[in-house]
Short mmCIF file of C-alpha atoms in Angstrom, two decimals:
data_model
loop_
_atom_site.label_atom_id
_atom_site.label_comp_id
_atom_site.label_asym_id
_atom_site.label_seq_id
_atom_site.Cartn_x
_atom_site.Cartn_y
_atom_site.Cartn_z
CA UNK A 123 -61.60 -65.97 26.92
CA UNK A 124 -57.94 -66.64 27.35
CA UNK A 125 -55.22 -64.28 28.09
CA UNK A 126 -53.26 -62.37 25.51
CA UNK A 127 -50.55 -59.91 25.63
CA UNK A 128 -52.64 -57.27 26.58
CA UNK A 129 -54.33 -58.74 29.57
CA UNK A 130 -53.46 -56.27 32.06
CA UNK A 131 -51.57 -57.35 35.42
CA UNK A 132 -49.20 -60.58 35.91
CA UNK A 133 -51.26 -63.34 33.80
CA UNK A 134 -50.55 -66.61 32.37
CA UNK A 135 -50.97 -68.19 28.81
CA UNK A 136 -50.68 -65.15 27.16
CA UNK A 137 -49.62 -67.03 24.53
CA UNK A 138 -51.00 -70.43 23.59
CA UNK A 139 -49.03 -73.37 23.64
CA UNK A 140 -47.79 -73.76 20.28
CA UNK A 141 -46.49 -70.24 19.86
CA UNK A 142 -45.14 -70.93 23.83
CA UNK A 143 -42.56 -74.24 22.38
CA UNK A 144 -41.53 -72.53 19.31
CA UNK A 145 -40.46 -69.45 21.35
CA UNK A 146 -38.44 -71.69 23.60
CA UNK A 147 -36.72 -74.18 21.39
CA UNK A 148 -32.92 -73.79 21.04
CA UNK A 149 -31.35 -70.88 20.35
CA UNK A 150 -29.14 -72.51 17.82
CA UNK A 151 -30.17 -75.94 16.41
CA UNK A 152 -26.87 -78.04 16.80
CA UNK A 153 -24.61 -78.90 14.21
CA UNK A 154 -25.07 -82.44 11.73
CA UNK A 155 -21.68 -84.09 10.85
CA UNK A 156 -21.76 -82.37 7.22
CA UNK A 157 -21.63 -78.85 8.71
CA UNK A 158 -19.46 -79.62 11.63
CA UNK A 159 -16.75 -81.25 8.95
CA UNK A 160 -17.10 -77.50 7.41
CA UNK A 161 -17.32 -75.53 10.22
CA UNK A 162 -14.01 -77.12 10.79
CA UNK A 163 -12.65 -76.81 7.86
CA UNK A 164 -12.29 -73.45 8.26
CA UNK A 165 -9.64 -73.74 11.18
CA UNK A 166 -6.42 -72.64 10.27
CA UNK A 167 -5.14 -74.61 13.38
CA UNK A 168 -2.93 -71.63 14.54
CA UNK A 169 0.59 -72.98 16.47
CA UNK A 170 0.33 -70.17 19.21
CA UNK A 171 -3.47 -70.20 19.07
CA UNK A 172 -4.95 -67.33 20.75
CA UNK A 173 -8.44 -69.25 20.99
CA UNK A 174 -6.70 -71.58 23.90
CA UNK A 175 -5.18 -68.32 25.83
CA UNK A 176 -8.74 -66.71 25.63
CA UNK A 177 -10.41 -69.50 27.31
CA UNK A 178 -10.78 -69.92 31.25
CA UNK A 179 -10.24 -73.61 30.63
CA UNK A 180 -7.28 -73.60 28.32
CA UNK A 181 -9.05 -76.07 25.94
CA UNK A 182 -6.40 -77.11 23.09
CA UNK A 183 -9.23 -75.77 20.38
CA UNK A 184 -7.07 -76.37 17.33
CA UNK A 185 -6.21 -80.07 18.28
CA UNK A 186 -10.15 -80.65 18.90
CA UNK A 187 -11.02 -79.12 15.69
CA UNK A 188 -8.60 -81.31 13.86
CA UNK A 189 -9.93 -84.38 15.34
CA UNK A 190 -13.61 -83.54 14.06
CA UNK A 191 -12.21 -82.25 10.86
CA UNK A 192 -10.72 -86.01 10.38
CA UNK A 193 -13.77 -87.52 11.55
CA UNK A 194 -12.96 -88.73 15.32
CA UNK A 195 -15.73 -86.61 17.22
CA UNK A 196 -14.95 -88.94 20.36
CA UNK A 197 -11.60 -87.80 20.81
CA UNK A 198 -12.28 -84.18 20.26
CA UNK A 199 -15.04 -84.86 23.10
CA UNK A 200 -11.66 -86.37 25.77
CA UNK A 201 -9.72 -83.20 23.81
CA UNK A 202 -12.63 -80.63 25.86
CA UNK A 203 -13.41 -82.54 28.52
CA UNK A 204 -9.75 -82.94 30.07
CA UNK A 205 -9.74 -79.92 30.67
CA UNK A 206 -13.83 -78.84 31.00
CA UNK A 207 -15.44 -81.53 32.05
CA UNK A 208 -19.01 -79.18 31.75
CA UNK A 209 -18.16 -78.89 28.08
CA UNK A 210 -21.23 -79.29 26.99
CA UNK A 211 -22.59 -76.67 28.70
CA UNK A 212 -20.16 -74.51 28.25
CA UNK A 213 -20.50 -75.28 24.42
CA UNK A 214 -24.23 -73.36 25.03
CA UNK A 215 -23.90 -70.54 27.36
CA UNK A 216 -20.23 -69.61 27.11
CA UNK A 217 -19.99 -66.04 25.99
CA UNK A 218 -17.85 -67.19 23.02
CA UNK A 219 -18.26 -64.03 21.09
CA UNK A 220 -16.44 -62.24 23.81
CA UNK A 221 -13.61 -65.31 24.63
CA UNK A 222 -12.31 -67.88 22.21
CA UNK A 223 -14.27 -66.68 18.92
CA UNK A 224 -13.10 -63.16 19.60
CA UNK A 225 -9.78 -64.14 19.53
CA UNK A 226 -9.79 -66.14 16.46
CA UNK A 227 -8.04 -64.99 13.75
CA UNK A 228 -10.94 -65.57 11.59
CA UNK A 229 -12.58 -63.26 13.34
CA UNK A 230 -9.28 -60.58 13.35
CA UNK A 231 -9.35 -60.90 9.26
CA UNK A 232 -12.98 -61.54 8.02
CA UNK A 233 -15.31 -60.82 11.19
CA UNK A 234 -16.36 -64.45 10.96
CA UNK A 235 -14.85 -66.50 13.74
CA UNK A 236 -14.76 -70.60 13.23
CA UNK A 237 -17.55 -71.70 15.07
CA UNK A 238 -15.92 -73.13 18.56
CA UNK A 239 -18.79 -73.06 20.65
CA UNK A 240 -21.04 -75.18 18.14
CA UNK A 241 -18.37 -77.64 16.83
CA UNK A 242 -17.67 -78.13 20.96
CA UNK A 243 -21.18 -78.78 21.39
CA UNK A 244 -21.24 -80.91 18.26
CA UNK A 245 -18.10 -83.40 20.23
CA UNK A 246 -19.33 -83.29 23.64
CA UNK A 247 -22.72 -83.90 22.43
CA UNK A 248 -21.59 -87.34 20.50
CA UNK A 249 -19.89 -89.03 23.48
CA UNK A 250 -23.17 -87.99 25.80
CA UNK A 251 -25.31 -89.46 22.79
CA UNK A 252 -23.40 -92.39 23.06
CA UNK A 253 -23.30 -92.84 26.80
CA UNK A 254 -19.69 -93.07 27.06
CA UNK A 255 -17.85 -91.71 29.55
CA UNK A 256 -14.12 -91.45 28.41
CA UNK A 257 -12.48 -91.16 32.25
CA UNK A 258 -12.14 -93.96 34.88
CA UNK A 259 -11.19 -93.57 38.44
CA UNK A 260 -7.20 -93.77 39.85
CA UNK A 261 -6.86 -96.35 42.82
CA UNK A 262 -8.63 -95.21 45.67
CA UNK A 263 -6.64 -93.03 48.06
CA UNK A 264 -8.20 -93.83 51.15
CA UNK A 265 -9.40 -90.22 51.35
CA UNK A 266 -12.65 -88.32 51.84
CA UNK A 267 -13.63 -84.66 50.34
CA UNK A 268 -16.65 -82.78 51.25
CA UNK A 269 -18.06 -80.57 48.58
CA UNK A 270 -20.62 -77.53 49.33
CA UNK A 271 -22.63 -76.75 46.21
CA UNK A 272 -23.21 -78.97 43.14
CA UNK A 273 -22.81 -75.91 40.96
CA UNK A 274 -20.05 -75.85 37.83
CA UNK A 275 -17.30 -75.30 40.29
CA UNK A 276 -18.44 -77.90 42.90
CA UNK A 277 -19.49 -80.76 40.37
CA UNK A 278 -15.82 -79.71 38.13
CA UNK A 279 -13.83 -80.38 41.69
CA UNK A 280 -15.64 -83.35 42.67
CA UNK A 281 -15.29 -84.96 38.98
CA UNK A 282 -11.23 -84.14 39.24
CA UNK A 283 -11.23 -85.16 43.06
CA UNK A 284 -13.05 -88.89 41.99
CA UNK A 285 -10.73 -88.91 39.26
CA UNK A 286 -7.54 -89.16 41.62
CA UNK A 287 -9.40 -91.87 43.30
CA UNK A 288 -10.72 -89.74 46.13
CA UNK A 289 -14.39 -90.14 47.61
CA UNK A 290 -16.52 -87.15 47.40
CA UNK A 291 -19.40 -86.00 49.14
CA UNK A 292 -21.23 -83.30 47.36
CA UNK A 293 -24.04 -81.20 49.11
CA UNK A 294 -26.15 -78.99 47.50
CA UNK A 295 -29.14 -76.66 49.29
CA UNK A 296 -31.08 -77.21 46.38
CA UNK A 297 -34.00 -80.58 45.61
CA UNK A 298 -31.22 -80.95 42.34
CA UNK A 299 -27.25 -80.80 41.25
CA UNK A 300 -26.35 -78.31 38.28
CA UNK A 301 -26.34 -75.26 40.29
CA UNK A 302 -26.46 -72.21 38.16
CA UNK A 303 -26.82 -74.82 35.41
CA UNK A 304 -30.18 -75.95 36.50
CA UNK A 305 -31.62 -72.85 37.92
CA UNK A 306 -30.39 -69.72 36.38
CA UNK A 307 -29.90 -69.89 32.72
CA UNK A 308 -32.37 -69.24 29.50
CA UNK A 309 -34.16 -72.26 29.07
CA UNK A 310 -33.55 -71.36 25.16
CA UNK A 311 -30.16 -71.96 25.70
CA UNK A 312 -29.88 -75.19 27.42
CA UNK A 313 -33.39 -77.41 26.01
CA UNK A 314 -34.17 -80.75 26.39
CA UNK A 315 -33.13 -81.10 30.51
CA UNK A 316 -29.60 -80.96 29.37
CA UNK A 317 -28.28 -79.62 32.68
CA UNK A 318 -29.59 -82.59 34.66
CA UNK A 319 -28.43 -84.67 31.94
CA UNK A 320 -24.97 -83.87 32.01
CA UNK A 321 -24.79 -83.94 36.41
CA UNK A 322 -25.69 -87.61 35.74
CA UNK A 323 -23.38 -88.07 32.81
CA UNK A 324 -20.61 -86.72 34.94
CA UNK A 325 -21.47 -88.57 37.96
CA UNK A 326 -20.58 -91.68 36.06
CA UNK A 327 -16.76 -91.38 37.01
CA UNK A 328 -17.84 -92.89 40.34
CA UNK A 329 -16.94 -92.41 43.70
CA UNK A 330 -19.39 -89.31 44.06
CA UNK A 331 -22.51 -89.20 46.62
CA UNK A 332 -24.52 -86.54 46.11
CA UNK A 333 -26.71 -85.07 48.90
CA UNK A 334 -29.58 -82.60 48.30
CA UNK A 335 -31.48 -80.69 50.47
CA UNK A 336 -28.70 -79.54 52.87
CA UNK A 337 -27.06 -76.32 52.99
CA UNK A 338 -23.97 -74.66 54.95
CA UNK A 339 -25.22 -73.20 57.63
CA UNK A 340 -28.81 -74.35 57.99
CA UNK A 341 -27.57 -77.94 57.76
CA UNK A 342 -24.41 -78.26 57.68
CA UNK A 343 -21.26 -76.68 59.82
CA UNK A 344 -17.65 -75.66 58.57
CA UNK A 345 -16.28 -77.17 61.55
CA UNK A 346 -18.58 -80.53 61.18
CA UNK A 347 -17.60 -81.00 57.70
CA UNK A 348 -13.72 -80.55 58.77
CA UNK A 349 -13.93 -83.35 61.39
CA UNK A 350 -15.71 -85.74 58.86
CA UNK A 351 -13.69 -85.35 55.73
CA UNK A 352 -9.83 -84.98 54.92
CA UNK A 353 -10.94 -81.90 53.29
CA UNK A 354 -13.56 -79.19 52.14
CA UNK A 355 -14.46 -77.39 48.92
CA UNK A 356 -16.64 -74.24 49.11
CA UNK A 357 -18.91 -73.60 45.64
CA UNK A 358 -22.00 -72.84 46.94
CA UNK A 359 -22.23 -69.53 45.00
CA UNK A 360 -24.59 -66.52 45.83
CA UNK A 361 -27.85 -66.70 47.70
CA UNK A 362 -28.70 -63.70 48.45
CA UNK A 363 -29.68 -60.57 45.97
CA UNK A 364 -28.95 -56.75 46.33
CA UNK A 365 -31.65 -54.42 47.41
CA UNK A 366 -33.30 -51.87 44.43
CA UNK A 367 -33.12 -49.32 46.54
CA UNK A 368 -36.09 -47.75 45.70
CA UNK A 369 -39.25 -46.58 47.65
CA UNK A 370 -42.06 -49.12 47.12
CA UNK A 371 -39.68 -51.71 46.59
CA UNK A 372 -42.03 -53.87 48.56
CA UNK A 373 -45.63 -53.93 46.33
CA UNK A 374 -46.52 -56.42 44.32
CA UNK A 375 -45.04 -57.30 40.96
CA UNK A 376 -41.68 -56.58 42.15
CA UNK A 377 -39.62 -60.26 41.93
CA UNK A 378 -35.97 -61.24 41.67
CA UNK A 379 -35.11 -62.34 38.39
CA UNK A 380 -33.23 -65.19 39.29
CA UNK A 381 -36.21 -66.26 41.27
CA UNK A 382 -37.89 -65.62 37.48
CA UNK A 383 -35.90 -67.70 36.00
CA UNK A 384 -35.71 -70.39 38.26
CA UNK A 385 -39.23 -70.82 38.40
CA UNK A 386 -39.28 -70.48 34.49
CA UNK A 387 -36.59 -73.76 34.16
CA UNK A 388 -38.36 -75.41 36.60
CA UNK A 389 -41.82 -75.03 35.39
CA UNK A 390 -43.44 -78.42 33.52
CA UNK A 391 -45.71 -76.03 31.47
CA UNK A 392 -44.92 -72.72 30.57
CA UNK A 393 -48.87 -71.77 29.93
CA UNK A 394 -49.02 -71.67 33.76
CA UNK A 395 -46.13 -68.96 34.39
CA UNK A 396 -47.61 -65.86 35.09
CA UNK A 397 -45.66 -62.91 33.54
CA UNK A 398 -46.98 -58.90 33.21
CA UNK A 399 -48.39 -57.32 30.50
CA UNK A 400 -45.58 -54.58 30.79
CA UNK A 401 -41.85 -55.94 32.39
CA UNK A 402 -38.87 -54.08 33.55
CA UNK A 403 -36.04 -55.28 34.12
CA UNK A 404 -33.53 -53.63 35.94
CA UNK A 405 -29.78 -54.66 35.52
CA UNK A 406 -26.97 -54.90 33.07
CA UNK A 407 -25.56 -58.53 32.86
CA UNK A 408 -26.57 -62.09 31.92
CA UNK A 409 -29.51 -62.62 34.39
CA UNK A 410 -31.17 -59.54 33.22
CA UNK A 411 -30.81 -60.23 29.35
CA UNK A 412 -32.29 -63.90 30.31
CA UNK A 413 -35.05 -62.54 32.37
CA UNK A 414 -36.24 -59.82 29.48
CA UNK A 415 -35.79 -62.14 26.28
CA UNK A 416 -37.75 -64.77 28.53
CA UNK A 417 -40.69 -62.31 29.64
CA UNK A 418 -40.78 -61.20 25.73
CA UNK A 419 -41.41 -65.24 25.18
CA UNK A 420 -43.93 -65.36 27.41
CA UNK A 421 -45.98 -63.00 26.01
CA UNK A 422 -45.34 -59.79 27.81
CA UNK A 423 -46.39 -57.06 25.89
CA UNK A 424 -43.81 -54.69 26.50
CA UNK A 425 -40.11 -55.53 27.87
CA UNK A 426 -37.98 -52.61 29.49
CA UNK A 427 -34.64 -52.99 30.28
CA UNK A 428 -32.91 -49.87 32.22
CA UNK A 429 -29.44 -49.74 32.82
CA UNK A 430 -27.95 -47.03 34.76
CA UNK A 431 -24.91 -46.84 33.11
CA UNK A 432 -24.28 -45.91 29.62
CA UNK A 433 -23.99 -48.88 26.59
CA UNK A 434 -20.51 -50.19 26.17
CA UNK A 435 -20.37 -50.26 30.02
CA UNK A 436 -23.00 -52.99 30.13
CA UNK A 437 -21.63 -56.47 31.38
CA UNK A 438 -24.08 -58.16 28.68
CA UNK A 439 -21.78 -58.44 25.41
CA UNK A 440 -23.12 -56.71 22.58
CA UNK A 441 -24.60 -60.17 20.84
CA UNK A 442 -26.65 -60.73 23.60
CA UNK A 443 -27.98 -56.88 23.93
CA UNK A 444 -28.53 -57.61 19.96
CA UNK A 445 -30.37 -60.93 21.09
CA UNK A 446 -32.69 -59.24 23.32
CA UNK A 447 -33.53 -56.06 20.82
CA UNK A 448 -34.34 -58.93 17.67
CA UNK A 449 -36.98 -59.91 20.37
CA UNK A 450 -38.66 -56.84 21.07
CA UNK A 451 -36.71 -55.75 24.40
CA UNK A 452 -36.61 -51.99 24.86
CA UNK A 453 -32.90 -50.66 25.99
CA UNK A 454 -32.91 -47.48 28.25
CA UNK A 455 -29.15 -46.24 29.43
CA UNK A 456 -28.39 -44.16 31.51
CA UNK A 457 -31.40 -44.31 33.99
CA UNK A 458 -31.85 -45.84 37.64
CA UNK A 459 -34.99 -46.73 39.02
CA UNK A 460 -36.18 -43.90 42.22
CA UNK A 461 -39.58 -45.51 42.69
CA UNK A 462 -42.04 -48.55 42.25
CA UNK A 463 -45.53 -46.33 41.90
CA UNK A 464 -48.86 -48.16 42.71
CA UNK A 465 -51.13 -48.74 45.41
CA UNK A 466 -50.23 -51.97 46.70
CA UNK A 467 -49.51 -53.61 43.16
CA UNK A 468 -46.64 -52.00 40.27
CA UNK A 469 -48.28 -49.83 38.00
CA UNK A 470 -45.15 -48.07 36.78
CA UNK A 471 -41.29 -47.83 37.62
CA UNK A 472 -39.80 -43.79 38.10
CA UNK A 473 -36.38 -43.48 36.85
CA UNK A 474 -33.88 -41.08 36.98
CA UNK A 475 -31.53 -40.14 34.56
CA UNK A 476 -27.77 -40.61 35.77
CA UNK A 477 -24.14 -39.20 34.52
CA UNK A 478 -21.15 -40.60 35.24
CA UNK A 479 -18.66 -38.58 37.77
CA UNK A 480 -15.19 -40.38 37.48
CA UNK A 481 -16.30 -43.86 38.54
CA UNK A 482 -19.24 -42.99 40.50
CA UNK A 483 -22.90 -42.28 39.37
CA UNK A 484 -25.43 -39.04 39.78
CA UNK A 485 -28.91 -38.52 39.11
CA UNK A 486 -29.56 -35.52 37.33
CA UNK A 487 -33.01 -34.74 38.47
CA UNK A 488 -34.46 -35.43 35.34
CA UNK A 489 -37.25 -38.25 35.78
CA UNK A 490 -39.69 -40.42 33.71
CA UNK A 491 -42.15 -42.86 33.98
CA UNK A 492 -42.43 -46.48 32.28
CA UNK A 493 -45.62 -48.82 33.05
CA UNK A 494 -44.68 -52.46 34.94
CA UNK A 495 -46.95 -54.29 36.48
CA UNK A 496 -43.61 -56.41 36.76
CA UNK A 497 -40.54 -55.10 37.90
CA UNK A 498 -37.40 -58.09 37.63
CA UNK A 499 -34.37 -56.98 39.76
CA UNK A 500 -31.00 -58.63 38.32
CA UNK A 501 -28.78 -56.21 40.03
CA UNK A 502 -26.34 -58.58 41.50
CA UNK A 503 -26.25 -61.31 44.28
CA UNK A 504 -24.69 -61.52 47.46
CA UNK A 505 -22.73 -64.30 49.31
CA UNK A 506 -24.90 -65.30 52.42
CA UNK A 507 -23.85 -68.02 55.33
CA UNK A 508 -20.27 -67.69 55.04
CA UNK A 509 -18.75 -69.07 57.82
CA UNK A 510 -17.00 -66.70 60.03
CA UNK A 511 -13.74 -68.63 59.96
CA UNK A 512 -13.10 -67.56 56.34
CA UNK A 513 -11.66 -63.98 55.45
CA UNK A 514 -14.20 -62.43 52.82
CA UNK A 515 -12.56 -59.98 50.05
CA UNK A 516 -15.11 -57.88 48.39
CA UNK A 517 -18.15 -59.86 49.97
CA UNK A 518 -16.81 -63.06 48.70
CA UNK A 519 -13.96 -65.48 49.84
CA UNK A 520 -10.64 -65.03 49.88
CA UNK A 521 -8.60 -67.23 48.08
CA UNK A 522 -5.73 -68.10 46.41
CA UNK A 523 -5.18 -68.76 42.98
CA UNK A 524 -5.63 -72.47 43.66
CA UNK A 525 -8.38 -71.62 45.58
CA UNK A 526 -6.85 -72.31 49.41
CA UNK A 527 -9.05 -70.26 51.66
CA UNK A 528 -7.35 -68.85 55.07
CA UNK A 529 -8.48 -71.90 56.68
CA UNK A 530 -6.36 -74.91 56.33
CA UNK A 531 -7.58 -77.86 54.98
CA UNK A 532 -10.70 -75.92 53.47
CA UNK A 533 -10.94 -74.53 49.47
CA UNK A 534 -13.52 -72.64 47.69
CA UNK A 535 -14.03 -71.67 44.27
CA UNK A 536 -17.08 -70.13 41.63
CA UNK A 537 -18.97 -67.20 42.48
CA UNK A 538 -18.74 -67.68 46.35
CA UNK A 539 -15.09 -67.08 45.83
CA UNK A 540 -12.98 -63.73 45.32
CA UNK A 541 -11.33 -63.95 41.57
CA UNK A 542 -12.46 -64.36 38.18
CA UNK A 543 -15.29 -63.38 36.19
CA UNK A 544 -18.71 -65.21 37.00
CA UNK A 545 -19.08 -67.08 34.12
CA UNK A 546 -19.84 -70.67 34.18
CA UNK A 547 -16.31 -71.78 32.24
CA UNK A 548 -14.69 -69.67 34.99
CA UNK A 549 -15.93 -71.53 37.71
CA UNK A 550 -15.33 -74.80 35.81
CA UNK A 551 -11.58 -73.89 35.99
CA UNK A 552 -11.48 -72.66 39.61
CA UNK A 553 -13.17 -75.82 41.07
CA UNK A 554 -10.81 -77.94 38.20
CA UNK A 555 -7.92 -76.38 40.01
CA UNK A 556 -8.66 -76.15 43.50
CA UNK A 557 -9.05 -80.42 43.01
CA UNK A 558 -5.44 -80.86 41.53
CA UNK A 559 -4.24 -78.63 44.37
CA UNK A 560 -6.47 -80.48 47.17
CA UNK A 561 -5.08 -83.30 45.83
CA UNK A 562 -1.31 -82.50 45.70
CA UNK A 563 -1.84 -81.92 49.11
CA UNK A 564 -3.52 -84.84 50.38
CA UNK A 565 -1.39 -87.07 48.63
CA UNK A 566 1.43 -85.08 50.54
CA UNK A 567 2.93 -83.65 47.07
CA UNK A 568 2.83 -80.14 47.51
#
């Protein structure tokens, strides 16, 4: 007899594996060029556009609109990708809703934004479809850069950096390039291997080795990397992930969601990723949306997702909390975990409820009980193997806003970096920038 949803414990195949590929096809199926024409057409190509202001990457939205709208998809694609060369990406898992389409004046008169994440999608996806790849290299400087991490920021500097006619390096800890890409987003949101498409799309500039299977620290030295190369970018993100800081933290059933959803990108077969019959998820951001519409795909029967602070406070934007409730996930507020109960395996997660004090939390004695046989921490990572050379703000590097570190010769940029929101199209920027500014110095134009 095969699983089902109310197996008890952490079981596979609760689901079989029809009702397993329809849950994890794309969120939104992409564009054809009749609806992208009329998605367009609804642009009313603003002069002082608030769309471009709102994005990290300063993408001229209005000018790649118009270029669909008058049927030249390819040059919308060069439009994005000057100045995001993950726009494709970006096109799936930006939080548009909170950036560019928020800021649409669509949106400000008739609470129906133009549709800039899909028609970008719709560009970006022609030229890939094609196998073009609209930049070439500059004469070759002569120089060499080492990158750490082939994560948005990492693969955006080294794409900029081959682009001046540099020679890059790239390392990345990990058996493949794409970063958080790869390895930590809904597979619902990016289908079809696109992240591992797009790393080898980009690396078609040129002029770009990339290394897997080495990290800073284990395999690699600060001090190594500045004797070999002309110059260093740091992107190597977050590795490690905050402590629950609850008793029984330690029995079974209790994972890291980003470990969750790693595995769950990774996997060749979801009917072989064990998930429990009763999930909680602890967090408030991306990562623990992902990991609670994901377990509800899976099969889980019940999905819990505590947040200690109250609704509007919650880093998730409201479309995704909406996301996750259409699928079944359960929203408590106002509630931090005090204790993983079981004997050697999660039965159930005690919570306490919380108020807020000024900026800081309370419990207020008052606790309850919710069954998990899996508990899924997304409560924030941590930068690990920094070198001690570098000043760290905040537990993360300090740097400037072109990304110069207080070592000389050495940048950084993404989530490893101080700055900025951790979004992918943020880190895009930072490692877009850091590259013009590495460059401007090698070249001895600063």
């Amino acid at each position: 007899m095969r699983n089902t949803p109310f197996t008890p414990g952490i079981a596979p195949a609760r689901l079989d594996a029809a009702e397993l590929a329809q849950n994890f096809t794309d969120l939104h199926a992409p564009l054809d060029g009749h609806e992208a024409l009329v998605a367009a057409d609804r642009c009313y190509f603003c002069h002082d556009a608030p769309c471009i202001t709102a994005c990290p990457t300063s993408i001229d939205i209005p000018l790649f609109i118009r270029q669909i709208a008058t049927g030249t998809p390819e040059a919308a694609a060069t439009t994005i990708l000057e100045q995001n060369i993950l726009g494709g990406m970006c096109a799936r898992v930006c939080p548009t809703e909170t950036l560019c389409e928020q800021a649409c004046v669509r949106e400000t008169a008739e609470g129906k934004p133009v549709l800039i994440g899909q028609l970008q999608r719709y560009a970006t996806d022609t030229v890939m479809a094609a196998g073009k790849h609209p930049f070439t290299r500059a004469a070759e400087t002569g120089k060499r850069v080492a990158v750490v991490g082939a994560g948005p920021a990492g693969l955006a500097c080294a794409h900029r950096l081959a682009m001046k006619g540099h020679d890059v390096v790239m390392y990345d800890a990990k058996p493949k390039g794409g970063g958080l890409n790869e390895y930590g987003i809904a597979s619902y949101k990016s289908t079809d291997d696109f992240a591992a498409a797009e790393v080898e799309w980009l690396l078609k500039i040129g002029g770009i080795t990339l290394e897997t299977g080495k990290a800073l620290g284990a395999d690699l030295t600060l001090e190594g990397l500045q004797s070999d190369f002309d110059a260093v970018f740091l992107g190597m993100g977050l590795g490690g992930v905050n402590a629950l800081r609850a008793e029984g933290e330690d029995r079974d059933g209790v994972m890291d969601a980003v470990e969750f959803i790693a595995d769950l990108r990774q996997t060749g077969d979801l009917g072989v990723l064990p998930v429990g019959r009763n999930v909680v998820v602890i967090g408030g951001g991306m990562t623990a949306i992902d990991a609670a519409v994901q377990s509800k795909l899976l099969g889980a029967e019940s999905v819990t997702l505590v947040y200690r602070r109250e609704r509007d406070a919650m880093p998730a934007s409201r479309y995704e909390q909406d996301l996750a409730a259409s699928k079944g996930v359960r929203f408590i507020f106002n509630a931090m975990p005090v204790e993983v109960l079981g004997n050697g395996a999660a039965t159930a997660l005690r919570c306490e409820y919380t108020k807020a004090e000024g900026r800081s939390l309370t419990g207020t004695g008052e606790t309850f009980d919710i069954p998990a046989d899996q508990v899924l921490k997304a409560i924030g990572q941590t930068l690990e193997g920094a070198p001690d050379a570098l000043a760290i703000d905040g537990g993360k590097i300090t740097v400037t806003d072109t990304g110069r570190t207080s070592v000389d010769g050495v940048w950084a940029g993404g989530d490893c970096a101080s700055g900025g929101e951790d979004l992918t199209v943020t880190a895009v920027a930072e490692g877009r920038d850091a590259a013009e500014d590495m460059h401007a110095t090698l070249m001895g134009k600063e």
